[in-house]
Coordinates of C-alpha atoms in Angstrom, one line a residue:
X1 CA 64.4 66.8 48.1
X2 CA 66.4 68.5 45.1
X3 CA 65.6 71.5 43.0
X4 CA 66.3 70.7 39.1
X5 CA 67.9 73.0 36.7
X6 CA 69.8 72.7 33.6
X7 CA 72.3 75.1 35.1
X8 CA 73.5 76.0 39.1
X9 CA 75.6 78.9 39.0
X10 CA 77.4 80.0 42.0
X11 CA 77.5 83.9 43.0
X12 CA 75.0 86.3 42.2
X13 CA 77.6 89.1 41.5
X14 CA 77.3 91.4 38.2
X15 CA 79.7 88.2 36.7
X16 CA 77.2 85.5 37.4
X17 CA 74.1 87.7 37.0
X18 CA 75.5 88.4 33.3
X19 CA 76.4 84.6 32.2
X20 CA 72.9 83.7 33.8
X21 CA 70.9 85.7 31.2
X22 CA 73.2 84.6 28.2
X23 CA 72.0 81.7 29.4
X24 CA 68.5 81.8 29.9
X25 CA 67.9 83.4 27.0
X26 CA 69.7 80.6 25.4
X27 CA 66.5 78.8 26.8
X28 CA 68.5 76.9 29.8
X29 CA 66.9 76.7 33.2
X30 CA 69.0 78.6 34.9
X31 CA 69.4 78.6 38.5
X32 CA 71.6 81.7 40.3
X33 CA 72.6 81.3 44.0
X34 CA 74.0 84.2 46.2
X35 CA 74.9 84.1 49.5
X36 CA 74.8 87.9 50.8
X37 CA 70.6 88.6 51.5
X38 CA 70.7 90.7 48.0
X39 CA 72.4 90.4 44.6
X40 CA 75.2 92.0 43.3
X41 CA 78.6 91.3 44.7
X42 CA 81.0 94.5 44.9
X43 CA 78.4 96.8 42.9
X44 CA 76.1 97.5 46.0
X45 CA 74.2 101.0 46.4
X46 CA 72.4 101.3 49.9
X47 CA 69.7 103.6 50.9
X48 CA 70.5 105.4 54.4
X49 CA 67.3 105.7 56.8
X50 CA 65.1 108.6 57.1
X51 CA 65.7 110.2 53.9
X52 CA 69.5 111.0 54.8
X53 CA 70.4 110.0 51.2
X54 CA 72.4 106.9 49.4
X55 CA 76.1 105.4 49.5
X56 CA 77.9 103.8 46.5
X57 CA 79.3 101.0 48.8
X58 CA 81.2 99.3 45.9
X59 CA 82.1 99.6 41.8
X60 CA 80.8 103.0 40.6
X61 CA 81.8 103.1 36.5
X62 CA 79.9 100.9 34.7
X63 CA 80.9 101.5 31.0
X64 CA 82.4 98.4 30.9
X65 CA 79.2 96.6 30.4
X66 CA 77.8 99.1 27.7
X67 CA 81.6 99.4 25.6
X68 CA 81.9 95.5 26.1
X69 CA 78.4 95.2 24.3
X70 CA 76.8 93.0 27.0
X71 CA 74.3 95.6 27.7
X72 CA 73.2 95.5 23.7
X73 CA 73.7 92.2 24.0
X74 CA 70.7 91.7 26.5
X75 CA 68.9 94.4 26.0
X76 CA 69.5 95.8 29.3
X77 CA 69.0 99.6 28.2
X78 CA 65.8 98.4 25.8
X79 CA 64.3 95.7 27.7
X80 CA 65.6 95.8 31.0
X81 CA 64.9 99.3 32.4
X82 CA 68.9 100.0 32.5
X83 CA 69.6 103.6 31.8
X84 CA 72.7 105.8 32.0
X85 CA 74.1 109.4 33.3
X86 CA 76.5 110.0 30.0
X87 CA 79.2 112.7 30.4
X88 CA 81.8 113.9 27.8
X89 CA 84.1 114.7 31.2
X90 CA 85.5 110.7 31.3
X91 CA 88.5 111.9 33.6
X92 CA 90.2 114.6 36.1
X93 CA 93.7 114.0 38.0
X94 CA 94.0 117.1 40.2
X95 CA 97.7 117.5 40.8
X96 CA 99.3 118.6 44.4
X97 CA 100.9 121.7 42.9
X98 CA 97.2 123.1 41.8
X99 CA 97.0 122.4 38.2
X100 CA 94.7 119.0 37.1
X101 CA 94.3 117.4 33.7
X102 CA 91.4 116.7 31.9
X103 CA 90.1 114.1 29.9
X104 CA 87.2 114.4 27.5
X105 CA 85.5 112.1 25.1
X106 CA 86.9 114.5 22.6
X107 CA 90.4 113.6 22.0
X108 CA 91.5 117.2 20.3
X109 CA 90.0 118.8 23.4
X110 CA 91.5 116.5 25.2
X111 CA 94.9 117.5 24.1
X112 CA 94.2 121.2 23.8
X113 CA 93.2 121.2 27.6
X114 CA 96.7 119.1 28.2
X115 CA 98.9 122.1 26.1
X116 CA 97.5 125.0 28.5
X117 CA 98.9 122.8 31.3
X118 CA 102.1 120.4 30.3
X119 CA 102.8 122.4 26.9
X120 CA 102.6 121.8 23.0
X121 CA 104.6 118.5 22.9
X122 CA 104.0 117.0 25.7
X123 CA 99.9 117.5 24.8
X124 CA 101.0 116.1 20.8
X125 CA 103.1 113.1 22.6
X126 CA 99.6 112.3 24.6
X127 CA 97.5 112.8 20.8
X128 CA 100.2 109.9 19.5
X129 CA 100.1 107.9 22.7
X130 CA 96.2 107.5 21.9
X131 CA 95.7 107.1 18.7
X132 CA 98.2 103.8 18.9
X133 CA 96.7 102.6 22.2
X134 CA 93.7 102.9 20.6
X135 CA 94.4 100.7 17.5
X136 CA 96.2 98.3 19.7
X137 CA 92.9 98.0 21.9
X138 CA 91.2 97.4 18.8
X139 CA 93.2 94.4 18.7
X140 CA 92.2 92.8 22.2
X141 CA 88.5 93.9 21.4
X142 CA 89.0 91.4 18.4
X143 CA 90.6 88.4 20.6
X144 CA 87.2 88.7 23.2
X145 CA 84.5 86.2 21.3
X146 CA 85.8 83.1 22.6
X147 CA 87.9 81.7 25.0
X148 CA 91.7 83.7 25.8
X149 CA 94.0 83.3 22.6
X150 CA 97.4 81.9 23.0
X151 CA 100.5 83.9 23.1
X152 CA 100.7 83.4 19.5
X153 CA 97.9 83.4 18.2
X154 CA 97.7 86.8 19.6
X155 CA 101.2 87.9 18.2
X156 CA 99.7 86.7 14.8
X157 CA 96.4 88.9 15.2
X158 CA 98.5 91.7 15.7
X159 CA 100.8 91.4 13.4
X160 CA 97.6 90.8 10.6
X161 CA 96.4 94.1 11.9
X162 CA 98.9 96.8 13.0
X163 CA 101.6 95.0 10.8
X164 CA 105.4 96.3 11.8
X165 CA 103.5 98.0 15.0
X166 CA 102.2 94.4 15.8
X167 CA 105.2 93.5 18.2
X168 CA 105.0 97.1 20.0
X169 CA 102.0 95.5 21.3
X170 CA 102.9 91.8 22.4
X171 CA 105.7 94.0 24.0
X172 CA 103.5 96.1 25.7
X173 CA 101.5 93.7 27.7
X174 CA 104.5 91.8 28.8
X175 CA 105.8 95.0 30.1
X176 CA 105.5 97.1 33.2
X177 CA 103.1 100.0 32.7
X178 CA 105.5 102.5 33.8
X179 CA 108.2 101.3 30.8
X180 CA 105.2 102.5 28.1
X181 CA 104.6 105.7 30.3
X182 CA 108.3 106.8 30.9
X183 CA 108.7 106.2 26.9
X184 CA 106.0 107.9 25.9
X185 CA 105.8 111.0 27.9
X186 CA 108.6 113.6 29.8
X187 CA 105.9 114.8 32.3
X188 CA 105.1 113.0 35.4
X189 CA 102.3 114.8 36.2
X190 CA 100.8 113.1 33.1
X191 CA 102.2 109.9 33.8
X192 CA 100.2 109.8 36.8
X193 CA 96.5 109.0 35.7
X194 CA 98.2 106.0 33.4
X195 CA 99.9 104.3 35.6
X196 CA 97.8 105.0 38.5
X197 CA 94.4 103.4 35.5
X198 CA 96.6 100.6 35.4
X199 CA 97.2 100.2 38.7
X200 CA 93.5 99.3 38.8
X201 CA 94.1 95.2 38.8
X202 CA 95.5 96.3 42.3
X203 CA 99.0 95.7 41.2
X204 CA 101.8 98.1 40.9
X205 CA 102.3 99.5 37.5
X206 CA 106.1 98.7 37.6
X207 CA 105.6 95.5 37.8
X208 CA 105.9 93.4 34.4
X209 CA 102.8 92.5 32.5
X210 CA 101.0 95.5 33.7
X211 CA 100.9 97.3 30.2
X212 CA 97.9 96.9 28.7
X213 CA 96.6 98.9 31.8
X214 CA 98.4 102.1 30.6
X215 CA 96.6 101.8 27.2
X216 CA 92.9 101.6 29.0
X217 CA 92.5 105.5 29.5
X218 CA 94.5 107.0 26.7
X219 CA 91.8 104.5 24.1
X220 CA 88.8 105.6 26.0
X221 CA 88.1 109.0 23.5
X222 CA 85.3 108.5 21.2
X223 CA 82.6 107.2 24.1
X224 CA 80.9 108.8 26.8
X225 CA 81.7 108.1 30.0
X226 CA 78.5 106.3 31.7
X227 CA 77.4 105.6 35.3
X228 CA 73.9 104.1 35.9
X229 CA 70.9 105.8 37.2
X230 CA 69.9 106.0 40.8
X231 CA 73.5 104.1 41.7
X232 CA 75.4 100.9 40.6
X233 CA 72.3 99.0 41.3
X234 CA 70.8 99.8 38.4
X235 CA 73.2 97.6 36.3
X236 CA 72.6 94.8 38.7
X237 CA 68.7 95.6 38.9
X238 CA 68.6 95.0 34.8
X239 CA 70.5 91.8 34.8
X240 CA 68.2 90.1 37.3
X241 CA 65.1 91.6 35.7
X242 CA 67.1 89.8 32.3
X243 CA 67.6 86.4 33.9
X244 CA 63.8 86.0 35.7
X245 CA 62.3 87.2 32.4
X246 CA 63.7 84.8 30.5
X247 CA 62.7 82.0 33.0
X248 CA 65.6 82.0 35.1
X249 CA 65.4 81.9 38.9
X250 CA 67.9 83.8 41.7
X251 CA 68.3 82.5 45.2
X252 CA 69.6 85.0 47.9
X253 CA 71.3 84.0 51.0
X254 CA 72.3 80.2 49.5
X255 CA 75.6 80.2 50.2
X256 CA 76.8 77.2 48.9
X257 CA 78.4 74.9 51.1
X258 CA 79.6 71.8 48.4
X259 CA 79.4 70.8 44.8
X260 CA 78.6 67.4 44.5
X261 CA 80.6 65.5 41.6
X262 CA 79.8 62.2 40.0
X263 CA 82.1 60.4 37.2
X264 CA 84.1 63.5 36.8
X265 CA 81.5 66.1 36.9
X266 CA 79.6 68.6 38.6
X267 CA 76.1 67.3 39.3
X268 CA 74.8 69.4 42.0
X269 CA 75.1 72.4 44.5
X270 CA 74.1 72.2 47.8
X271 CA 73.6 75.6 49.4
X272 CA 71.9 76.6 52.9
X273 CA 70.6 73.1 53.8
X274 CA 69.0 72.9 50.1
X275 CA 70.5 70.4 47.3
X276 CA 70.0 72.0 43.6
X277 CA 70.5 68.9 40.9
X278 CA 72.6 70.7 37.5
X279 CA 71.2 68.7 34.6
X280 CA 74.2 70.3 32.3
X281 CA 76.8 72.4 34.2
X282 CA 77.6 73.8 37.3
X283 CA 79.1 77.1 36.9
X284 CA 80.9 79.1 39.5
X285 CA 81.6 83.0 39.8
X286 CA 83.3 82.5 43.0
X287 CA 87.0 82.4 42.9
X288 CA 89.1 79.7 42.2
X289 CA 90.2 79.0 45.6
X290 CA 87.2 78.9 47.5
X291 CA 85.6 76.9 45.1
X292 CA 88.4 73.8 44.0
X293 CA 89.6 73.9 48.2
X294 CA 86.5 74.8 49.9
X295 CA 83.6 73.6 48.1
X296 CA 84.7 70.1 46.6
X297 CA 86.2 67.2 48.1
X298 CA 89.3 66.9 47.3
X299 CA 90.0 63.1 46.0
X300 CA 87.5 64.0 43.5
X301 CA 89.8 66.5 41.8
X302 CA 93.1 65.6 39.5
X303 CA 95.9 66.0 41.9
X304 CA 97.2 68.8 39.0
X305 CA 94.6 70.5 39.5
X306 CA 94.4 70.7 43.5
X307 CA 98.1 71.2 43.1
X308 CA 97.8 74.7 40.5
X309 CA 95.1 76.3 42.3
X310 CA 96.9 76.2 46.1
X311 CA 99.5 77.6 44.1
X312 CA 97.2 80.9 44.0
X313 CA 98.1 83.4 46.4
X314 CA 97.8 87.0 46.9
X315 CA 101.7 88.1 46.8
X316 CA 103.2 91.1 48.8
X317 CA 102.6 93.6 45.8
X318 CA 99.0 92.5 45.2
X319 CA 97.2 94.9 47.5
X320 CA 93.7 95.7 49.6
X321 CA 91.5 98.6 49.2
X322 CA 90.1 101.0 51.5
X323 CA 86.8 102.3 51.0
X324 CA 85.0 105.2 52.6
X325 CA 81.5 106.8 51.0
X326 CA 80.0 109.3 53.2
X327 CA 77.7 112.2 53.0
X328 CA 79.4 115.7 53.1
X329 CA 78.2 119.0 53.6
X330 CA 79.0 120.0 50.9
X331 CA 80.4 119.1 47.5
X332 CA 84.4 121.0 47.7
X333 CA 85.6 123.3 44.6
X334 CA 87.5 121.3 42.0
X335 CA 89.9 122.9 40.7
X336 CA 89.0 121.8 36.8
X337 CA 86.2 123.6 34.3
X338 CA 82.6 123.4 35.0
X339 CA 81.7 120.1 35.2
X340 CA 85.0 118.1 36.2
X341 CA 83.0 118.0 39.6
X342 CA 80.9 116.0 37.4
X343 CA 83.5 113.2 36.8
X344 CA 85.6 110.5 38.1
X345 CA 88.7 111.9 39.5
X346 CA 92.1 109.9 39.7
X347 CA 94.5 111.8 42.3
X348 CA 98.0 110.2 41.9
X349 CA 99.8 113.4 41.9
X350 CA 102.8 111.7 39.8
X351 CA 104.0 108.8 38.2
X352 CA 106.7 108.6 40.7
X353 CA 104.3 108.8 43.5
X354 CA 102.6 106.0 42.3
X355 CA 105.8 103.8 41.9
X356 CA 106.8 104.9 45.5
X357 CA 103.4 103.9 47.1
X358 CA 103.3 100.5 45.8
X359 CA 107.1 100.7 47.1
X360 CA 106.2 101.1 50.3
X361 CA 103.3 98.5 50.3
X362 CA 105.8 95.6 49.4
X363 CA 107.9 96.8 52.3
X364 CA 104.5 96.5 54.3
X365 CA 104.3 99.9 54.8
X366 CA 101.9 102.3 54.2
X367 CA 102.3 105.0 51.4
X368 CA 102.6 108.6 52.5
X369 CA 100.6 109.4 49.5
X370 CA 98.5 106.9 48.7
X371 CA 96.7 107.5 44.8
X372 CA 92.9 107.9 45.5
X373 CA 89.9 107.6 43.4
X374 CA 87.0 110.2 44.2
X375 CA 83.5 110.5 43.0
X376 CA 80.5 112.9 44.0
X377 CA 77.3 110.9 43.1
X378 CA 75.5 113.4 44.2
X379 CA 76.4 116.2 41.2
X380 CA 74.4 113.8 38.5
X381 CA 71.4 113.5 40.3
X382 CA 69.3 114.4 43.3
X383 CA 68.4 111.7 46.3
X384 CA 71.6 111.0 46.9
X385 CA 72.2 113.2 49.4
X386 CA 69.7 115.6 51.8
X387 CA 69.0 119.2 51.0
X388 CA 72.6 121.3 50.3
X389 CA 74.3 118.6 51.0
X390 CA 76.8 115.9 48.6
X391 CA 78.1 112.5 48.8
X392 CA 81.5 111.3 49.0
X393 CA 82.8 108.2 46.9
X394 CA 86.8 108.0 47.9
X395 CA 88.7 105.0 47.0
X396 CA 92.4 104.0 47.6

């Protein structure tokens, strides 16, 4: 017997969870399937037993969702019960030598922070570096109603908008992060926390097309930095109290096992042993891979099609991460102004580091100095942690 809907979406992460309450309250019937036994994907906050606190397992910044406007957007912070730990600290990149720079929402504090540490210029080079990255963000915030724009279409935005700066941009995100960096700043220190925000789409930022990444941190001024209350799963807690207001229904543990296709489309979903009929669409927030190879047969696919997506693959540079969350006895000195503590910490040392790490990856080797990513949860909020104790969010 089949379950009806107007829409099966596959994967119940923060992606799917999002495009289900557009479309519910679009007033679709929306049906949301996840396999794991709770929603989410990688934004996953666990309680440990016995009172002995609570681990950020996966994501941990979740301005995206607020600067995007897709919290606005559905009301997750009026409506939804979604609320937000905002700090004018967005950034600190303690260095190995002692000294750590700091990022504030404020861009002249910023840059007067930077000038006690890296000097006058190289703190002025940083004021420039922002300013442009910022207008030039402004441009890719312009192209995000709608699907992606061509090449040109793009170059023609930017031209419209930054005019002779316009192809300074195309050229950027065709370039490696680390060409905008070395140009822009004599430091490495300060190089560091760019390339190492860029390396965030796990690929090295000397590789070409990377660019845009080294723009992401330097056009962040002007916002607080945000992280949810009680954990990640407050973002994810909103969006599924978004889609079942609005009549929509989520499905844990249905991990679908095949999408059903008639005439060319999508018609239904089965998923642990139950077969959910789409009346309009079936949507998937699973990856390409697993859904066009794994989940549909393949004679019922354009032989282009089959052919592009098992040309996917993860290539030598494109890397894993390691994960550890734990809780400490105690919170360790940062070496930063009251309240860096506070704040999401990038530790790439240098530039160069960072170039050399990702070096030794695509040699299949691993870095001597890796670039880590640290949090302490437990400095915004109590519960996350027992008694004189902290916890530990460490990435690489």
């Amino acid at each position: 017997m089949s379950q009806h809907a107007d829409i099966v979406l596959i994967g119940g992460g923060h992606n799917g969870l999002a495009c289900g309450a557009y479309l519910a309250r679009a007033g679709l019937k929306v049906t949301v399937l996840e396999a794991s036994a709770t929603p989410g994907g990688c934004i996953y906050t666990e309680d440990l037993p016995d009172g002995k606190g609570r681990l950020e397992l996966g994501a941990y910044e979740h301005g995206g969702i607020r600067g995007s406007g897709v919290a606005a957007d559905l009301e997750l912070e009026t409506k939804y019960g979604l609320r937000f730990h905002e700090r004018d600290e967005i950034l600190f990149s303690p260095c190995d030598d002692g000294t750590g720079l700091c990022f504030w929402n404020s861009l002249d504090k910023t840059v007067e922070g930077l000038a006690e540490t890296l000097g006058r210029e190289e703190a002025e080079r940083y004021r420039a570096f922002s300013k442009w990255s910022t207008a030039a963000m402004g441009v890719l915030f312009q192209a995000e109603e709608g699907p992606p724009p061509t090449l040109r279409a793009l170059a023609a935005l930017a031209d419209a908008t930054l005019g002779a700066e316009g192809q300074r941009l195309i050229q950027a995100l065709l370039a490696p992060a680390t060409a905008l960096t070395e140009a822009a700043f004599t430091d490495d220190r300060l190089r560091g926390p760019l390339d190492h925000w860029a390396a965030h789409s796990q690929q090295p930022p000397q590789a070409p097309g990377t660019g845009a990444g080294a723009l992401f941190l330097a056009a962040s001024h002007g916002s607080p930095a945000v992280r949810p209350v009680g954990g990640s799963r407050g973002t994810v807690d909103a969006l599924v109290r978004c889609l079942e207001e609005n009549g929509g229904t989520l499905i844990c543990s249905a991990a679908a096992e095949k999408v059903e296709i008639s005439n060319g489309r999508a018609t239904a979903v089965i998923a642990a042993g139950e077969r959910y009929e789409a009346g309009r669409a079936v949507i998937s927030a699973i990856d390409a891979r697993r859904l066009f190879l794994g989940l549909i047969e393949r004679d019922s696919l354009p032989a282009s099609l089959v052919s592009e997506v098992e040309r996917i693959h993860f290539s030598q540079h494109n890397v894993s991460e390691l994960k550890v969350d734990a809780v400490i006895d105690q919170v360790p000195h940062v070496n930063g102004p009251d309240g860096m503590e506070r704040t999401f910490m990038l530790s790439p040392n240098t530039g160069s580091d960072i170039i050399r790490a990702f070096s030794s990856l695509g040699l299949g080797e691993l870095p001597e100095r890796p670039p880590v990513m640290i949090a302490f949860p437990s400095t915004l909020e109590p519960g996350w942690a027992p008694e004189g104790k902290g916890v530990v969010w460490l990435s690489t």
